[in-house]
Coordinates of N, CA, C and O in Angstrom, one line a residue:
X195 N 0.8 -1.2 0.0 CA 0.0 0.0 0.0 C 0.9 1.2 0.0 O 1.8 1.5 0.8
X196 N 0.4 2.1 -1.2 CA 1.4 3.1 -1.1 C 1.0 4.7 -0.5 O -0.2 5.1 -0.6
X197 N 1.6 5.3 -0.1 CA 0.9 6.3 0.9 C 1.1 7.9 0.4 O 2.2 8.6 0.4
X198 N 0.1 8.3 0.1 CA -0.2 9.6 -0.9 C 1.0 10.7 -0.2 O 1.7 10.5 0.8
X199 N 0.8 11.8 -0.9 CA 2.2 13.2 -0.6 C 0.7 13.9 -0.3 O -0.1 13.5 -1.2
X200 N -0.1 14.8 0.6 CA -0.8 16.3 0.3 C -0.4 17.1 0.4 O -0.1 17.4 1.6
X201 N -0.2 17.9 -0.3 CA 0.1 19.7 -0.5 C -1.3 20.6 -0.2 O -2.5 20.8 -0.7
X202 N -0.5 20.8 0.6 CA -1.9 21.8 1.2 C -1.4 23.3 1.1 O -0.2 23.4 1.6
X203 N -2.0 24.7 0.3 CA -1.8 25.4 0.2 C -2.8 26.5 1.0 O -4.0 26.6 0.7
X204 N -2.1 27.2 1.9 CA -2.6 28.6 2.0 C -2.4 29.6 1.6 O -1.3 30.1 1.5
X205 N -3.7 30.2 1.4 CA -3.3 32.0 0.8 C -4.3 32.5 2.0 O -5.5 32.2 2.3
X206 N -3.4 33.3 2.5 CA -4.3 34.8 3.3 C -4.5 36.3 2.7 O -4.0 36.6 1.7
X207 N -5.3 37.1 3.6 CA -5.4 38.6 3.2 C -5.6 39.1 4.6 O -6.1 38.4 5.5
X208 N -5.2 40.2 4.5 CA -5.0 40.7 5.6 C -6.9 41.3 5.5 O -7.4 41.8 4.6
X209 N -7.6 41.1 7.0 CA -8.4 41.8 7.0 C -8.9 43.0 7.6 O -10.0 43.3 8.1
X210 N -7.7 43.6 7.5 CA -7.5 44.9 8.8 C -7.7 45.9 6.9 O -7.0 45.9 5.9
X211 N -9.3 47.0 7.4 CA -9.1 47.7 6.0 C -8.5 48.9 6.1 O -8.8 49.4 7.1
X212 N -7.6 49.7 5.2 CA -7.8 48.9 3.6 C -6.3 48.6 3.6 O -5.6 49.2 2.8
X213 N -5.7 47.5 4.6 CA -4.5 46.8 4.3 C -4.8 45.7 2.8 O -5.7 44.8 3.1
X214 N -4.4 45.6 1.7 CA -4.6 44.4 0.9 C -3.0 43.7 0.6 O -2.5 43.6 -0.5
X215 N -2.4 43.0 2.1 CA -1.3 42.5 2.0 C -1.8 41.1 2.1 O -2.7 40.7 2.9
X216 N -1.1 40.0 1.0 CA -1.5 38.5 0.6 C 0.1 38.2 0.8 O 1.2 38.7 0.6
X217 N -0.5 36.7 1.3 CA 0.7 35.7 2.0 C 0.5 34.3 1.2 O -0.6 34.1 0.7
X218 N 1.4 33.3 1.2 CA 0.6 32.5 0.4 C 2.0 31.2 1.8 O 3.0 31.6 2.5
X219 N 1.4 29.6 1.7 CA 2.8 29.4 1.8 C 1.9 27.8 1.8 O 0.8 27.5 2.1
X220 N 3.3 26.8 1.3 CA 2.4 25.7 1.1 C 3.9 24.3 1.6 O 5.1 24.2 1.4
X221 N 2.8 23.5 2.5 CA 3.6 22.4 2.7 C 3.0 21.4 2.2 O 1.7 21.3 2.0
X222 N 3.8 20.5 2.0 CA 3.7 19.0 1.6 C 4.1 17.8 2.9 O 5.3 17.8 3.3
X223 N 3.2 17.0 3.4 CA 3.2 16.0 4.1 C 2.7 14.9 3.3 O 2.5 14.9 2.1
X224 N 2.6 13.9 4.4 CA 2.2 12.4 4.1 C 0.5 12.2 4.9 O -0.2 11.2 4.9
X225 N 0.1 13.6 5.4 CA -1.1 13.7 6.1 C -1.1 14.5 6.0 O -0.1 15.2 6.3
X226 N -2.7 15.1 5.4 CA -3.3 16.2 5.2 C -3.5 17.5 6.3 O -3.6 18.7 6.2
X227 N -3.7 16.5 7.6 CA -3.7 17.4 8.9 C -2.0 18.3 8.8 O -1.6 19.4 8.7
X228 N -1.5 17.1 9.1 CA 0.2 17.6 9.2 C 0.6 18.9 8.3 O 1.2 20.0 8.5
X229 N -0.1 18.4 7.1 CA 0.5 19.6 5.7 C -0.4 20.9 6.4 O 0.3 21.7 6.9
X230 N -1.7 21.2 6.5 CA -2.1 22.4 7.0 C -1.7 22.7 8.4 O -1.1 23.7 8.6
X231 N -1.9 22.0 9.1 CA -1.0 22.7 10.2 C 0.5 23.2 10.0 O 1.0 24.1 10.6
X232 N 1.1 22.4 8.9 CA 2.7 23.3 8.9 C 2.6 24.4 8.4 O 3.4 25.3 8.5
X233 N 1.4 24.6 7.5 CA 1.3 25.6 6.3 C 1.6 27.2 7.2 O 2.4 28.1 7.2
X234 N 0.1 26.5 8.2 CA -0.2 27.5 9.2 C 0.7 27.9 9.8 O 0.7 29.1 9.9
X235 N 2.1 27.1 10.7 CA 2.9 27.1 11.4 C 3.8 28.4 10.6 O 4.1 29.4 11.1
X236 N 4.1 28.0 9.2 CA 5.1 29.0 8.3 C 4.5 30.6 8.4 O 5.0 31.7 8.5
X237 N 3.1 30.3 8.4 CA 2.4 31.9 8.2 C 2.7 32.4 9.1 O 3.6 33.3 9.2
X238 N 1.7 31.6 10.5 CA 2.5 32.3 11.9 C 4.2 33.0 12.4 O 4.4 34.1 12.9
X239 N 5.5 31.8 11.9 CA 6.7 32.4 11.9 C 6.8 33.4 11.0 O 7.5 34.3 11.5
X240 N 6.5 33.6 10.0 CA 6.4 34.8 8.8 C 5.8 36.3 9.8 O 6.2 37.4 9.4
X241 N 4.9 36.2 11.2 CA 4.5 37.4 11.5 C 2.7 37.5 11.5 O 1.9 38.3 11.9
X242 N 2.2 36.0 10.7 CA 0.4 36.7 10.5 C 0.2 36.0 11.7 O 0.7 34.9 12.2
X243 N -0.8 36.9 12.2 CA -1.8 36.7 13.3 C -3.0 35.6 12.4 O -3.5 36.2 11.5
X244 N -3.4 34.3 12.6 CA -4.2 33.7 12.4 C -5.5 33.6 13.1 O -5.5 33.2 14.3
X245 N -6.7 34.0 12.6 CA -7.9 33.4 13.2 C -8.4 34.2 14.3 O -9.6 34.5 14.2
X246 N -7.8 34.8 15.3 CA -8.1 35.6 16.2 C -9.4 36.5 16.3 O -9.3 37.7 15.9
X247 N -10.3 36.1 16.7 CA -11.8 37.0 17.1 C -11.7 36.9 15.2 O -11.7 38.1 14.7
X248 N -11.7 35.8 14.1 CA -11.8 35.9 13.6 C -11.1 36.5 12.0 O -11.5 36.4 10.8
X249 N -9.9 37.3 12.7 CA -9.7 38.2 12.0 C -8.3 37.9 11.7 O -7.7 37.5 12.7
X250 N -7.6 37.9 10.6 CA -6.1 37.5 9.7 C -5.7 38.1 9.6 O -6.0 38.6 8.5
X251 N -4.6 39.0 10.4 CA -3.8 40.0 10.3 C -2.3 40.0 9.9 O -1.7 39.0 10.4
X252 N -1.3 40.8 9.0 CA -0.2 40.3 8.4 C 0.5 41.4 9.8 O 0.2 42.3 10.6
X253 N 2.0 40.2 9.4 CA 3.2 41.0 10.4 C 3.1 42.7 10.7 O 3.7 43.3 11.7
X254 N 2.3 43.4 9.8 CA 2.4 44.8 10.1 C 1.3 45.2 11.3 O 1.6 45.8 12.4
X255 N 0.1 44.6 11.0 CA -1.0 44.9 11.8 C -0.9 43.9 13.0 O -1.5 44.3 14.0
X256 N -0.3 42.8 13.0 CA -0.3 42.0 13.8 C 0.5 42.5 15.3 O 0.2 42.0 16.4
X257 N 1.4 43.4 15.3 CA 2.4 43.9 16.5 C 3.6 43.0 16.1 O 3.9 42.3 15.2
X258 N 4.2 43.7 17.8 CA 5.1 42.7 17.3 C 4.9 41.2 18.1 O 4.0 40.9 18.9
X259 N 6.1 40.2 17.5 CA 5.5 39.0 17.6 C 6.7 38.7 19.1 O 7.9 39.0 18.9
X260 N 6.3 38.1 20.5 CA 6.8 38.6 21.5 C 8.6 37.1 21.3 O 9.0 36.7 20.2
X261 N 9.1 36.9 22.3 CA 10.5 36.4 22.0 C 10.4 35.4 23.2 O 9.6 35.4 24.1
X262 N 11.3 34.5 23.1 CA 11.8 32.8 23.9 C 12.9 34.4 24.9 O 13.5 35.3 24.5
X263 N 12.6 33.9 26.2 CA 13.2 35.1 27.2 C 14.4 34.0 27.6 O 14.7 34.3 28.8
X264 N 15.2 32.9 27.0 CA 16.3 32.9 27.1 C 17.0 32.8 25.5 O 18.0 33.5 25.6
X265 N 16.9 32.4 24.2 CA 17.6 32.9 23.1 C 17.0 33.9 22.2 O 17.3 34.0 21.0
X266 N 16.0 34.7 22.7 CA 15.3 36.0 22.3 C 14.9 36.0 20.9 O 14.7 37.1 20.4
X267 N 14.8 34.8 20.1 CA 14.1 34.5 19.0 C 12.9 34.6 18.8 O 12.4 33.6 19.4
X268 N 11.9 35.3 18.3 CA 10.5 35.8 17.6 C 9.9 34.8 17.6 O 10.3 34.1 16.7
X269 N 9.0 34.4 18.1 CA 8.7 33.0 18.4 C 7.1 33.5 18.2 O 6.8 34.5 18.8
X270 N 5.8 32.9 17.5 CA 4.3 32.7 17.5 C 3.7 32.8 19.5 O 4.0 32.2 20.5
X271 N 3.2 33.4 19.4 CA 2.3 33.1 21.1 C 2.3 31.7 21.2 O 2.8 31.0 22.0
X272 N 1.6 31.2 20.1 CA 1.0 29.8 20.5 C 2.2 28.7 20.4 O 2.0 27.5 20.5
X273 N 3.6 29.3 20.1 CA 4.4 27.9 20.1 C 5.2 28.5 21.3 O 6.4 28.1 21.4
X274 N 4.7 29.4 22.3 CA 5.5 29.5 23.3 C 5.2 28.9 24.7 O 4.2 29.3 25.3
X275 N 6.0 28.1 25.2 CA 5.4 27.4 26.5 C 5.9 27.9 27.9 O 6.9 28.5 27.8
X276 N 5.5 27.8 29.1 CA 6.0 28.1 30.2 C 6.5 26.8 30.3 O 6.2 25.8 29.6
X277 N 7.4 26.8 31.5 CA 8.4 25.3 32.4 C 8.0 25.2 33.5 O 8.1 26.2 34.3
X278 N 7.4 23.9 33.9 CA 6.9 23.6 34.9 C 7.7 23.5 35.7 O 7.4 23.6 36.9
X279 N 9.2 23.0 35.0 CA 10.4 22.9 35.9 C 11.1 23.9 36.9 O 10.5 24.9 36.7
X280 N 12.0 24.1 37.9 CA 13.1 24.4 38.2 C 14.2 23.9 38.8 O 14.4 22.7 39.0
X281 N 14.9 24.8 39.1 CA 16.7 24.7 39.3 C 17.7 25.5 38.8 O 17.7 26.1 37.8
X282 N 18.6 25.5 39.8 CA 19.5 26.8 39.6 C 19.5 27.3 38.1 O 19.3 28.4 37.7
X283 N 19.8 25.7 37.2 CA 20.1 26.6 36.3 C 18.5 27.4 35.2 O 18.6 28.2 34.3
X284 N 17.7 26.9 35.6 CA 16.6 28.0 35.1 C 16.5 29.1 35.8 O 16.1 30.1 35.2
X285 N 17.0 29.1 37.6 CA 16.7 30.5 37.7 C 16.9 32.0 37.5 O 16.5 33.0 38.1
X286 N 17.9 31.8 36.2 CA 18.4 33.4 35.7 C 17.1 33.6 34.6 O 16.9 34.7 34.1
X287 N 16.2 32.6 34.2 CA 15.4 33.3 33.4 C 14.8 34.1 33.8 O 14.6 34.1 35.0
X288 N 14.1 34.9 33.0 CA 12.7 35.6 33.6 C 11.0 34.8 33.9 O 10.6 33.7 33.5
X289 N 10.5 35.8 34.8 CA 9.1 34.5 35.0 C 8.3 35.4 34.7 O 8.8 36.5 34.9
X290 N 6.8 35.2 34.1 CA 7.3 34.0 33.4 C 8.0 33.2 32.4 O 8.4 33.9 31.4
X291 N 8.2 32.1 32.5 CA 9.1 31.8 31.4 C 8.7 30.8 30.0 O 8.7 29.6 29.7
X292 N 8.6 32.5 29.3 CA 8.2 31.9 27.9 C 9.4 31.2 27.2 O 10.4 31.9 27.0
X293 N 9.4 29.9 26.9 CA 10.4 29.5 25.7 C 10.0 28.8 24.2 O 8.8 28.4 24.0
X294 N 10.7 28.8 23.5 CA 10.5 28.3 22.3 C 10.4 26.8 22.3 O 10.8 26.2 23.3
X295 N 9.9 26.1 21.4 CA 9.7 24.9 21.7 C 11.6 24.3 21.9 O 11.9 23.7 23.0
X296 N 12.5 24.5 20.9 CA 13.5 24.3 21.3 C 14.3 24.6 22.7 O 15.1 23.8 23.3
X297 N 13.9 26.3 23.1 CA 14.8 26.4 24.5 C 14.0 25.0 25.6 O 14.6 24.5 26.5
X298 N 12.7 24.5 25.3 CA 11.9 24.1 26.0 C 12.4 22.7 26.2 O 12.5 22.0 27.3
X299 N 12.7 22.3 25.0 CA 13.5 20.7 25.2 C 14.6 21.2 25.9 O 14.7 20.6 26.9
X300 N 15.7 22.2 25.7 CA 17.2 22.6 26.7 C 16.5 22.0 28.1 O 16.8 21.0 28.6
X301 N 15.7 22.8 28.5 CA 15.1 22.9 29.8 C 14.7 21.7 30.3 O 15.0 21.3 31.4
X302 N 13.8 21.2 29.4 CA 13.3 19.5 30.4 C 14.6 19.1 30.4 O 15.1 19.0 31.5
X303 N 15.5 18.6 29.2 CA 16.9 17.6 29.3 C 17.6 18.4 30.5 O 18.5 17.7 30.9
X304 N 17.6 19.6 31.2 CA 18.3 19.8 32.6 C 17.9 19.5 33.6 O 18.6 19.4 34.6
X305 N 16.3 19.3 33.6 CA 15.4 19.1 34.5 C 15.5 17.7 35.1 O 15.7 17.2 36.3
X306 N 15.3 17.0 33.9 CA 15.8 15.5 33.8 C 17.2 15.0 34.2 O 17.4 14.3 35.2
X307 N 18.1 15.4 33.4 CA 19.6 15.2 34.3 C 19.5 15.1 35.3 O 19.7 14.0 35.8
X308 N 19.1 16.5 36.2 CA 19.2 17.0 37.7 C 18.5 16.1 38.5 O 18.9 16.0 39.6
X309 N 17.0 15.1 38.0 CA 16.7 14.5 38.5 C 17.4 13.1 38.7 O 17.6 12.5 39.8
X310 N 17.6 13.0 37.6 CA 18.4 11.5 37.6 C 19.6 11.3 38.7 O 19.9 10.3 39.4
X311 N 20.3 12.8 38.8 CA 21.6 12.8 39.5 C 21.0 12.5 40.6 O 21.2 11.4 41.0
X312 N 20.1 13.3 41.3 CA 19.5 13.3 42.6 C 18.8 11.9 43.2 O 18.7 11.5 44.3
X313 N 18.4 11.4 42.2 CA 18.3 10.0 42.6 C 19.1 8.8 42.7 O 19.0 7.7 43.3
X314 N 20.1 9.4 41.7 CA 21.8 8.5 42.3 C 22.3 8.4 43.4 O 22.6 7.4 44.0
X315 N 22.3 9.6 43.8 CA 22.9 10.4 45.0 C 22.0 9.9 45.8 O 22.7 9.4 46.7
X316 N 20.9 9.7 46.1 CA 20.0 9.0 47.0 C 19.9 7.6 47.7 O 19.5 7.2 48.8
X317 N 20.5 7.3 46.6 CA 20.7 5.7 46.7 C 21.7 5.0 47.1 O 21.8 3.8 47.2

């Protein structure tokens, strides 16, 4: 059984008037879910406000897009998470503490270490 490619393409417009800025951006997966969610993912890193009370706003109207408060990279709201974790070494960040999905794996793999060591040490 062989397993299809979908190319899912989006095009937006900004609906803030009379902005007429168009975005377009298109992925290809092996799952149709996957391909529009990445599509969406690219728009968001690009700057557009998706969906919000409705409304599709491009990088201009949207503000600005806020930053991971330890590698200060421009990061979507929605791919920013807080850390349920601590320890020394998270506590120079700021709280709360938004990270990027990447600072966010840094963070559990110290969280995790620190626990492992501690239960060495226990034993």
């Amino acid at each position: 059984m062989s397993t299809g490619i979908w190319a899912v393409s989006l095009e937006v417009l900004c609906t803030r008037l009379p902005c007429s800025v168009k975005d377009e951006a298109t992925v290809r997966s092996t799952n149709c879910e996957d391909a529009r969610t990445g599509a969406m993912k690219v728009l968001r890193y690009r700057g557009w406000l998706l969906g919000g009370r409705d409304a599709t706003l491009c990088p201009k109207h949207a503000g600005p897009m806020p930053c991971c408060v330890r590698c200060d990279d421009p990061t979507p709201r929605l791919y920013l998470d807080t850390v349920p974790w601590t320890g020394p070494e998270l506590a120079d960040l700021a709280k709360p503490t938004l990270l990027c999905p990447g600072c966010r794996r840094w963070a559990r793999e110290l969280w995790l270490t620190r626990l492992h060591t501690e239960r060495e040490a226990a034993q």
